């Protein structure tokens, strides 16, 4: 390898560059569109399709293998991503921002999926087997750091810009003693400049439908097509239930939990009106966006009424907010919500310009800092026939690899228990005790799973990479198999004990997530190991496709199964599924020296 540099010089920035576009496309886009008044229906429909490039990326991975180097593809894709983010930024102030920005998001999505193929392939070319083992935890850590930065820091930046423009922020304080709700306003005192004020509304129906109908009638929100209510959705049998009705009933009868007494608690709600003290100047509406600012997240605003447009026709009427308190909450809490009316398009324009600048700088930095592995080279002859042959050969050589069937079964079954658990952990924590859950509040779940769990996951991943680098993948395979499966027993304990101590729940989640992070190292290393060869980049992309399939299919069935047999028996079922993980690993053939440092 020429131009040898420490992997620490490029792995952190490379995998931050891999994570940020995915976060921008899948998460930041939904927040931005919501703030800019796009309906939930359109957000879900159009941004949902943006996931497609990551699903089908194995189909064009052979072209990345055949044409140019992985280094060239990595740097070039970063430049195109930078251009894509800049296009998004400059479309936001236009009247066709939704259509134009979606087109730019598609460009970023396809480019980012291609960048993933190239970056993962480059990682395998630039590092030997020992270094790949050592740094697999590091690359995952910086991927998560970029995820947190994208979902957190960039959104905060948009909020700060929004706060600094427009009218003075309006603050709504909500106090609850566990039984009743009291609201007060911390809005600025009325002056010559217009401002927003809040007031409790004693008359009216505290329901989402009522709030929406009143706000639509007064022109504060756009009308949406009527949709089925939550009660109607719950009453209607699902697609799977309709087709497996007989089997579902048999399963519920023989393996389901005994029904428990229903809880008598109901959600506590309060209507709050918000109005503008003066008629807005000009013809443009004054847009008010309400969001949580501080306090206990068990107090929420109904998501259907958090953005209002005040015009010269409705400025003197009250827009309705619906405040709701988690019915499981017993102790007194306080929450503050903030209403901002700044320049929302400009705020998100700045965010995407920051992303664009980051990728221009990343491309420039990687152009000079990335080593040039001797093995990273394009095909010497590229024609239409060679492209077609390469495409066919990529799939043929993958499926004819030695032990290919065992490898595919490993990719599909290694995370079988976790694929089902991950869909139900948060609902289990949020569901009340009488329904088999832990009865935690939203804020407590954020602390337990979103903070303590992430810490455990990160530490486990780093230690897993260090361990594999010292002893090799084969030596650490079984300890990692045990780590990713046996800690799932904590959910069996939690479902039966239903402890009221947050510390106990946090400790259990930490143990399970630490084990998952440690055990996941073996999975990632085996994907790299089975991809080794002439077409390692394309083969690794195919492996990630099977990895996604192994999580998707069991996860689709998990909700139906839990609702049929209950949380306790569902968690016992996931422990039984651990047998599949142990069984498939017994057939793996791994070079004992793979991953070890060569002396």
Coordinates of N, CA and C in Angstrom, one line a residue, residues 213-369:
X213 N -60.7 20.3 13.6 CA -61.9 20.9 12.9 C -62.0 22.4 13.1
X214 N -61.7 22.8 14.4 CA -61.8 24.2 14.7 C -60.7 25.0 14.1
X215 N -59.5 24.5 14.1 CA -58.4 25.2 13.5 C -58.5 25.3 12.0
X216 N -59.0 24.2 11.4 CA -59.3 24.3 9.9 C -60.3 25.3 9.6
X217 N -61.4 25.3 10.4 CA -62.5 26.2 10.1 C -62.0 27.7 10.2
X218 N -61.1 28.0 11.1 CA -60.6 29.4 11.2 C -59.4 29.7 10.3
X219 N -58.9 28.7 9.5 CA -57.8 28.9 8.6 C -56.5 28.9 9.2
X220 N -56.3 28.3 10.4 CA -55.0 28.2 11.0 C -54.2 27.1 10.5
X221 N -54.8 26.0 10.0 CA -54.1 24.9 9.5 C -54.8 24.5 8.2
X222 N -54.1 23.8 7.3 CA -54.7 23.4 6.0 C -55.6 22.1 6.3
X223 N -56.6 22.0 5.5 CA -57.5 20.9 5.6 C -56.8 19.7 5.0
X224 N -57.0 18.5 5.7 CA -56.5 17.3 5.2 C -57.6 16.3 4.9
X225 N -57.4 15.3 4.1 CA -58.4 14.3 3.8 C -58.7 13.5 5.0
X226 N -60.0 13.3 5.3 CA -60.4 12.5 6.5 C -59.8 11.1 6.5
X227 N -59.3 10.7 7.7 CA -58.7 9.4 7.8 C -59.3 8.7 9.0
X228 N -59.1 7.4 9.0 CA -59.7 6.6 10.1 C -59.2 7.0 11.4
X229 N -60.1 7.0 12.4 CA -59.6 7.4 13.8 C -58.8 6.2 14.3
X230 N -58.1 6.5 15.4 CA -57.3 5.5 16.1 C -58.2 4.4 16.5
X231 N -59.4 4.7 17.1 CA -60.3 3.7 17.6 C -60.7 2.8 16.4
X232 N -61.0 3.4 15.3 CA -61.4 2.6 14.1 C -60.3 1.7 13.6
X233 N -59.1 2.2 13.6 CA -57.9 1.5 13.2 C -57.7 0.3 14.1
X234 N -57.9 0.5 15.4 CA -57.7 -0.6 16.4 C -58.7 -1.6 16.3
X235 N -60.0 -1.2 16.0 CA -61.1 -2.1 15.9 C -61.0 -3.0 14.7
X236 N -60.5 -2.5 13.6 CA -60.4 -3.2 12.3 C -59.3 -4.2 12.4
X237 N -59.6 -5.5 11.9 CA -58.5 -6.5 11.9 C -57.5 -6.2 10.9
X238 N -56.2 -6.4 11.2 CA -55.1 -6.2 10.3 C -55.0 -7.2 9.2
X239 N -54.2 -6.9 8.2 CA -54.1 -7.8 7.0 C -53.6 -9.2 7.4
X240 N -52.7 -9.2 8.4 CA -52.2 -10.5 8.8 C -53.2 -11.3 9.6
X241 N -53.9 -10.5 10.5 CA -55.0 -11.1 11.3 C -56.1 -11.8 10.4
X242 N -56.4 -11.1 9.3 CA -57.5 -11.6 8.5 C -57.1 -12.9 7.8
X243 N -55.8 -13.0 7.4 CA -55.4 -14.2 6.7 C -54.9 -15.3 7.7
X244 N -54.6 -15.0 8.9 CA -54.2 -16.0 9.8 C -55.2 -16.1 11.0
X245 N -56.4 -15.8 10.8 CA -57.4 -15.7 11.9 C -57.5 -17.0 12.7
X246 N -57.6 -18.2 12.0 CA -57.7 -19.4 12.7 C -56.4 -19.8 13.4
X247 N -55.3 -19.6 12.8 CA -54.0 -19.9 13.5 C -53.8 -18.9 14.7
X248 N -54.1 -17.7 14.5 CA -54.0 -16.7 15.5 C -54.8 -17.1 16.8
X249 N -56.0 -17.5 16.5 CA -56.9 -17.9 17.6 C -56.3 -19.1 18.3
X250 N -55.8 -20.1 17.6 CA -55.2 -21.3 18.2 C -54.0 -20.9 19.0
X251 N -53.2 -20.1 18.4 CA -51.9 -19.6 19.1 C -52.3 -18.9 20.4
X252 N -53.3 -18.0 20.3 CA -53.7 -17.3 21.5 C -54.3 -18.2 22.6
X253 N -55.0 -19.2 22.2 CA -55.7 -20.1 23.1 C -54.6 -21.0 23.9
X254 N -53.6 -21.5 23.1 CA -52.7 -22.4 23.7 C -51.4 -21.8 24.3
X255 N -51.1 -20.6 23.8 CA -49.8 -20.0 24.2 C -50.0 -18.5 24.7
X256 N -51.1 -18.0 24.6 CA -51.3 -16.6 25.0 C -51.4 -16.5 26.6
X257 N -51.1 -15.2 27.0 CA -51.2 -15.0 28.5 C -52.7 -14.8 28.9
X258 N -53.0 -15.0 30.1 CA -54.3 -14.8 30.7 C -54.6 -13.3 30.7
X259 N -55.8 -12.9 30.3 CA -56.1 -11.4 30.3 C -56.0 -10.8 31.6
X260 N -55.6 -9.5 31.7 CA -55.5 -8.8 33.0 C -56.6 -7.8 33.0
X261 N -56.8 -7.3 34.2 CA -57.9 -6.3 34.4 C -57.5 -5.0 33.7
X262 N -58.4 -4.4 33.2 CA -58.1 -3.1 32.4 C -57.9 -2.0 33.4
X263 N -57.0 -1.1 33.0 CA -56.7 0.1 33.8 C -57.8 1.1 33.7
X264 N -58.0 1.8 34.8 CA -59.1 2.8 34.8 C -58.5 4.2 34.5
X265 N -57.2 4.3 34.2 CA -56.6 5.6 33.9 C -57.0 6.1 32.5
X266 N -57.2 7.4 32.4 CA -57.4 8.0 31.1 C -56.5 9.2 31.0
X267 N -56.2 9.5 29.7 CA -55.4 10.7 29.5 C -56.0 12.0 30.0
X268 N -55.2 12.8 30.6 CA -55.7 14.1 31.1 C -55.3 15.2 30.1
X269 N -56.3 16.0 29.7 CA -56.1 16.9 28.6 C -56.6 18.3 29.0
X270 N -56.1 19.3 28.3 CA -56.5 20.7 28.5 C -56.4 21.5 27.2
X271 N -57.4 22.2 26.8 CA -57.4 23.1 25.6 C -56.8 24.4 26.0
X272 N -55.9 24.9 25.1 CA -55.3 26.2 25.3 C -55.4 27.0 24.0
X273 N -55.8 28.3 24.1 CA -55.9 29.1 22.9 C -54.7 30.0 22.8
X274 N -54.3 30.3 21.5 CA -53.2 31.2 21.2 C -53.7 32.2 20.2
X275 N -53.4 33.5 20.4 CA -53.8 34.5 19.5 C -52.7 35.5 19.3
X276 N -52.8 36.3 18.3 CA -51.9 37.3 17.9 C -52.5 38.7 18.4
X277 N -51.6 39.5 19.0 CA -52.1 40.8 19.6 C -52.4 41.9 18.5
X278 N -51.7 41.8 17.4 CA -51.9 42.8 16.3 C -52.0 42.1 15.0
X279 N -52.7 42.8 14.1 CA -52.8 42.3 12.7 C -51.4 42.3 12.1
X280 N -51.1 41.2 11.4 CA -49.7 41.2 10.7 C -49.6 42.1 9.6
X281 N -48.5 42.6 9.4 CA -48.2 43.6 8.3 C -48.0 42.8 7.0
X282 N -48.5 43.3 5.9 CA -48.3 42.7 4.6 C -49.3 41.5 4.4
X283 N -49.1 40.9 3.3 CA -50.0 39.8 3.0 C -49.5 38.4 3.4
X284 N -48.2 38.3 3.7 CA -47.6 37.0 4.1 C -48.1 36.6 5.5
X285 N -48.5 35.4 5.7 CA -48.9 34.9 7.1 C -47.8 34.9 8.1
X286 N -48.1 35.0 9.3 CA -47.1 34.8 10.4 C -47.3 33.4 10.9
X287 N -46.3 32.6 10.7 CA -46.4 31.2 11.1 C -45.8 30.9 12.5
X288 N -46.6 30.3 13.3 CA -46.2 29.9 14.7 C -46.0 28.4 14.7
X289 N -44.8 28.0 15.2 CA -44.5 26.6 15.4 C -44.3 26.3 16.9
X290 N -45.1 25.4 17.4 CA -45.0 25.1 18.8 C -44.1 23.8 19.0
X291 N -43.2 23.8 20.0 CA -42.3 22.7 20.2 C -42.0 22.6 21.7
X292 N -41.6 21.4 22.1 CA -41.2 21.1 23.5 C -39.9 21.9 23.7
X293 N -39.8 22.5 24.9 CA -38.5 23.3 25.2 C -37.8 22.6 26.3
X294 N -38.5 22.4 27.5 CA -37.8 21.9 28.7 C -38.8 21.2 29.6
X295 N -38.3 20.5 30.6 CA -39.2 19.9 31.6 C -39.4 18.5 31.3
X296 N -40.6 17.9 31.8 CA -40.9 16.5 31.7 C -41.6 16.2 30.4
X297 N -41.1 15.2 29.6 CA -41.7 14.9 28.3 C -42.9 14.1 28.4
X298 N -43.4 13.8 29.6 CA -44.7 13.2 29.8 C -45.8 14.1 29.5
X299 N -45.5 15.4 29.4 CA -46.5 16.4 29.0 C -46.3 16.7 27.6
X300 N -47.3 16.6 26.7 CA -47.2 16.7 25.3 C -48.2 17.6 24.7
X301 N -47.9 18.1 23.5 CA -48.9 18.8 22.7 C -49.3 17.8 21.6
X302 N -50.6 17.8 21.3 CA -51.1 17.0 20.2 C -50.4 17.4 19.0
X303 N -49.8 16.3 18.3 CA -49.0 16.6 17.1 C -49.9 17.1 16.0
X304 N -51.2 16.9 16.0 CA -52.0 17.4 14.9 C -52.2 18.9 15.0
X305 N -51.8 19.6 16.1 CA -52.0 21.1 16.2 C -50.8 21.7 16.8
X306 N -49.7 21.9 16.1 CA -48.5 22.5 16.6 C -48.0 23.6 15.6
X307 N -48.6 23.8 14.5 CA -48.2 24.8 13.5 C -49.4 25.5 13.0
X308 N -49.4 26.9 13.1 CA -50.5 27.7 12.8 C -50.1 28.9 11.9
X309 N -51.0 29.2 11.0 CA -50.7 30.4 10.1 C -51.7 31.5 10.5
X310 N -51.2 32.6 11.0 CA -52.0 33.8 11.3 C -52.0 34.8 10.2
X311 N -53.1 35.1 9.7 CA -53.2 36.1 8.5 C -54.0 37.3 9.0
X312 N -54.2 38.2 8.0 CA -54.9 39.4 8.3 C -56.4 39.1 8.5
X313 N -56.9 37.9 8.1 CA -58.3 37.5 8.3 C -58.6 36.8 9.6
X314 N -57.6 36.1 10.2 CA -57.9 35.3 11.4 C -57.0 35.7 12.6
X315 N -56.2 36.8 12.5 CA -55.3 37.1 13.5 C -56.0 37.3 14.9
X316 N -57.2 37.8 14.9 CA -57.9 38.1 16.2 C -58.7 36.9 16.7
X317 N -58.5 35.7 16.1 CA -59.2 34.5 16.7 C -58.2 33.7 17.4
X318 N -58.7 32.7 18.1 CA -57.8 31.8 18.9 C -57.6 30.5 18.1
X319 N -56.3 30.2 17.9 CA -55.9 28.8 17.5 C -55.9 27.9 18.7
X320 N -56.3 26.7 18.5 CA -56.4 25.8 19.7 C -55.2 24.8 19.7
X321 N -54.7 24.7 20.9 CA -53.7 23.7 21.3 C -54.3 22.7 22.2
X322 N -53.9 21.4 22.1 CA -54.4 20.4 23.0 C -53.2 19.9 23.8
X323 N -53.2 20.1 25.1 CA -52.2 19.7 26.0 C -52.6 18.3 26.7
X324 N -51.8 17.3 26.6 CA -52.1 16.0 27.2 C -51.0 15.6 28.2
X325 N -51.4 15.0 29.3 CA -50.5 14.4 30.3 C -50.5 12.9 30.2
X326 N -49.4 12.3 30.3 CA -49.3 10.8 30.3 C -50.1 10.3 31.5
X327 N -51.1 9.4 31.2 CA -52.0 8.9 32.3 C -51.2 8.1 33.3
X328 N -50.0 7.6 33.0 CA -49.3 6.9 34.0 C -48.5 7.7 35.0
X329 N -48.5 9.1 34.7 CA -47.8 10.0 35.6 C -48.5 10.2 36.9
X330 N -47.7 10.0 38.0 CA -48.3 10.2 39.3 C -47.8 11.5 40.0
X331 N -46.5 11.8 39.8 CA -45.9 12.9 40.6 C -46.1 14.2 39.9
X332 N -46.0 15.3 40.6 CA -46.1 16.7 39.9 C -44.9 16.9 39.0
X333 N -45.2 17.5 37.8 CA -44.2 17.8 36.9 C -44.5 19.2 36.2
X334 N -43.5 19.7 35.5 CA -43.6 21.0 34.8 C -43.0 20.8 33.4
X335 N -43.6 21.4 32.4 CA -43.1 21.4 31.1 C -43.3 22.7 30.4
X336 N -42.4 23.1 29.6 CA -42.5 24.4 28.9 C -42.4 24.2 27.4
X337 N -43.3 24.8 26.7 CA -43.3 24.7 25.2 C -43.0 26.1 24.7
X338 N -42.4 26.1 23.5 CA -41.9 27.4 22.9 C -42.6 27.5 21.6
X339 N -43.1 28.7 21.3 CA -43.6 29.0 20.0 C -42.7 30.0 19.2
X340 N -42.3 29.5 18.1 CA -41.3 30.3 17.3 C -42.0 30.7 16.0
X341 N -41.7 31.9 15.5 CA -42.3 32.4 14.3 C -41.2 33.0 13.4
X342 N -40.1 32.5 13.5 CA -39.0 33.0 12.7 C -39.0 32.5 11.2
X343 N -38.0 32.8 10.5 CA -37.9 32.5 9.0 C -37.5 31.1 8.9
X344 N -38.5 30.2 8.8 CA -38.2 28.8 8.8 C -37.4 28.3 7.5
X345 N -37.8 28.8 6.3 CA -37.0 28.4 5.1 C -35.6 28.8 5.3
X346 N -35.3 30.0 5.8 CA -33.9 30.5 6.0 C -33.2 29.6 7.0
X347 N -33.9 29.2 8.1 CA -33.2 28.4 9.1 C -32.7 27.1 8.5
X348 N -33.6 26.4 7.7 CA -33.2 25.1 7.1 C -32.3 25.3 5.9
X349 N -32.3 26.5 5.3 CA -31.3 26.8 4.2 C -29.9 26.8 4.8
X350 N -29.8 27.4 6.0 CA -28.5 27.4 6.7 C -28.0 26.0 7.0
X351 N -29.0 25.2 7.5 CA -28.6 23.8 7.9 C -28.0 23.0 6.7
X352 N -28.7 23.1 5.6 CA -28.2 22.4 4.4 C -27.0 23.0 3.8
X353 N -26.8 24.3 3.9 CA -25.6 24.9 3.5 C -24.4 24.4 4.4
X354 N -24.7 24.2 5.7 CA -23.6 23.7 6.6 C -23.3 22.2 6.1
X355 N -24.3 21.4 5.9 CA -24.0 20.1 5.4 C -23.3 20.1 4.1
X356 N -23.6 21.0 3.2 CA -23.0 21.1 1.9 C -21.5 21.5 2.1
X357 N -21.2 22.4 3.0 CA -19.9 22.9 3.2 C -19.1 21.7 3.8
X358 N -19.7 21.0 4.7 CA -19.0 19.8 5.4 C -18.5 18.8 4.3
X359 N -19.4 18.6 3.3 CA -19.1 17.5 2.3 C -18.1 18.1 1.3
X360 N -18.1 19.3 1.0 CA -17.0 19.9 0.2 C -15.7 19.8 0.9
X361 N -15.7 20.1 2.1 CA -14.4 20.0 2.9 C -14.0 18.5 3.1
X362 N -15.0 17.7 3.3 CA -14.6 16.2 3.4 C -14.1 15.7 2.2
X363 N -14.6 16.1 1.0 CA -14.1 15.6 -0.3 C -12.7 16.1 -0.5
X364 N -12.5 17.3 -0.2 CA -11.1 17.9 -0.3 C -10.1 17.2 0.6
X365 N -10.5 17.0 1.9 CA -9.7 16.4 2.9 C -9.4 14.9 2.4
X366 N -10.4 14.2 2.0 CA -10.2 12.8 1.7 C -9.4 12.6 0.4
X367 N -9.5 13.6 -0.5 CA -8.7 13.6 -1.7 C -7.2 13.6 -1.4
X368 N -6.8 14.2 -0.3 CA -5.4 14.3 0.1 C -5.0 13.2 1.1
X369 N -5.9 12.8 2.0 CA -5.6 12.0 3.1 C -5.8 10.6 2.9

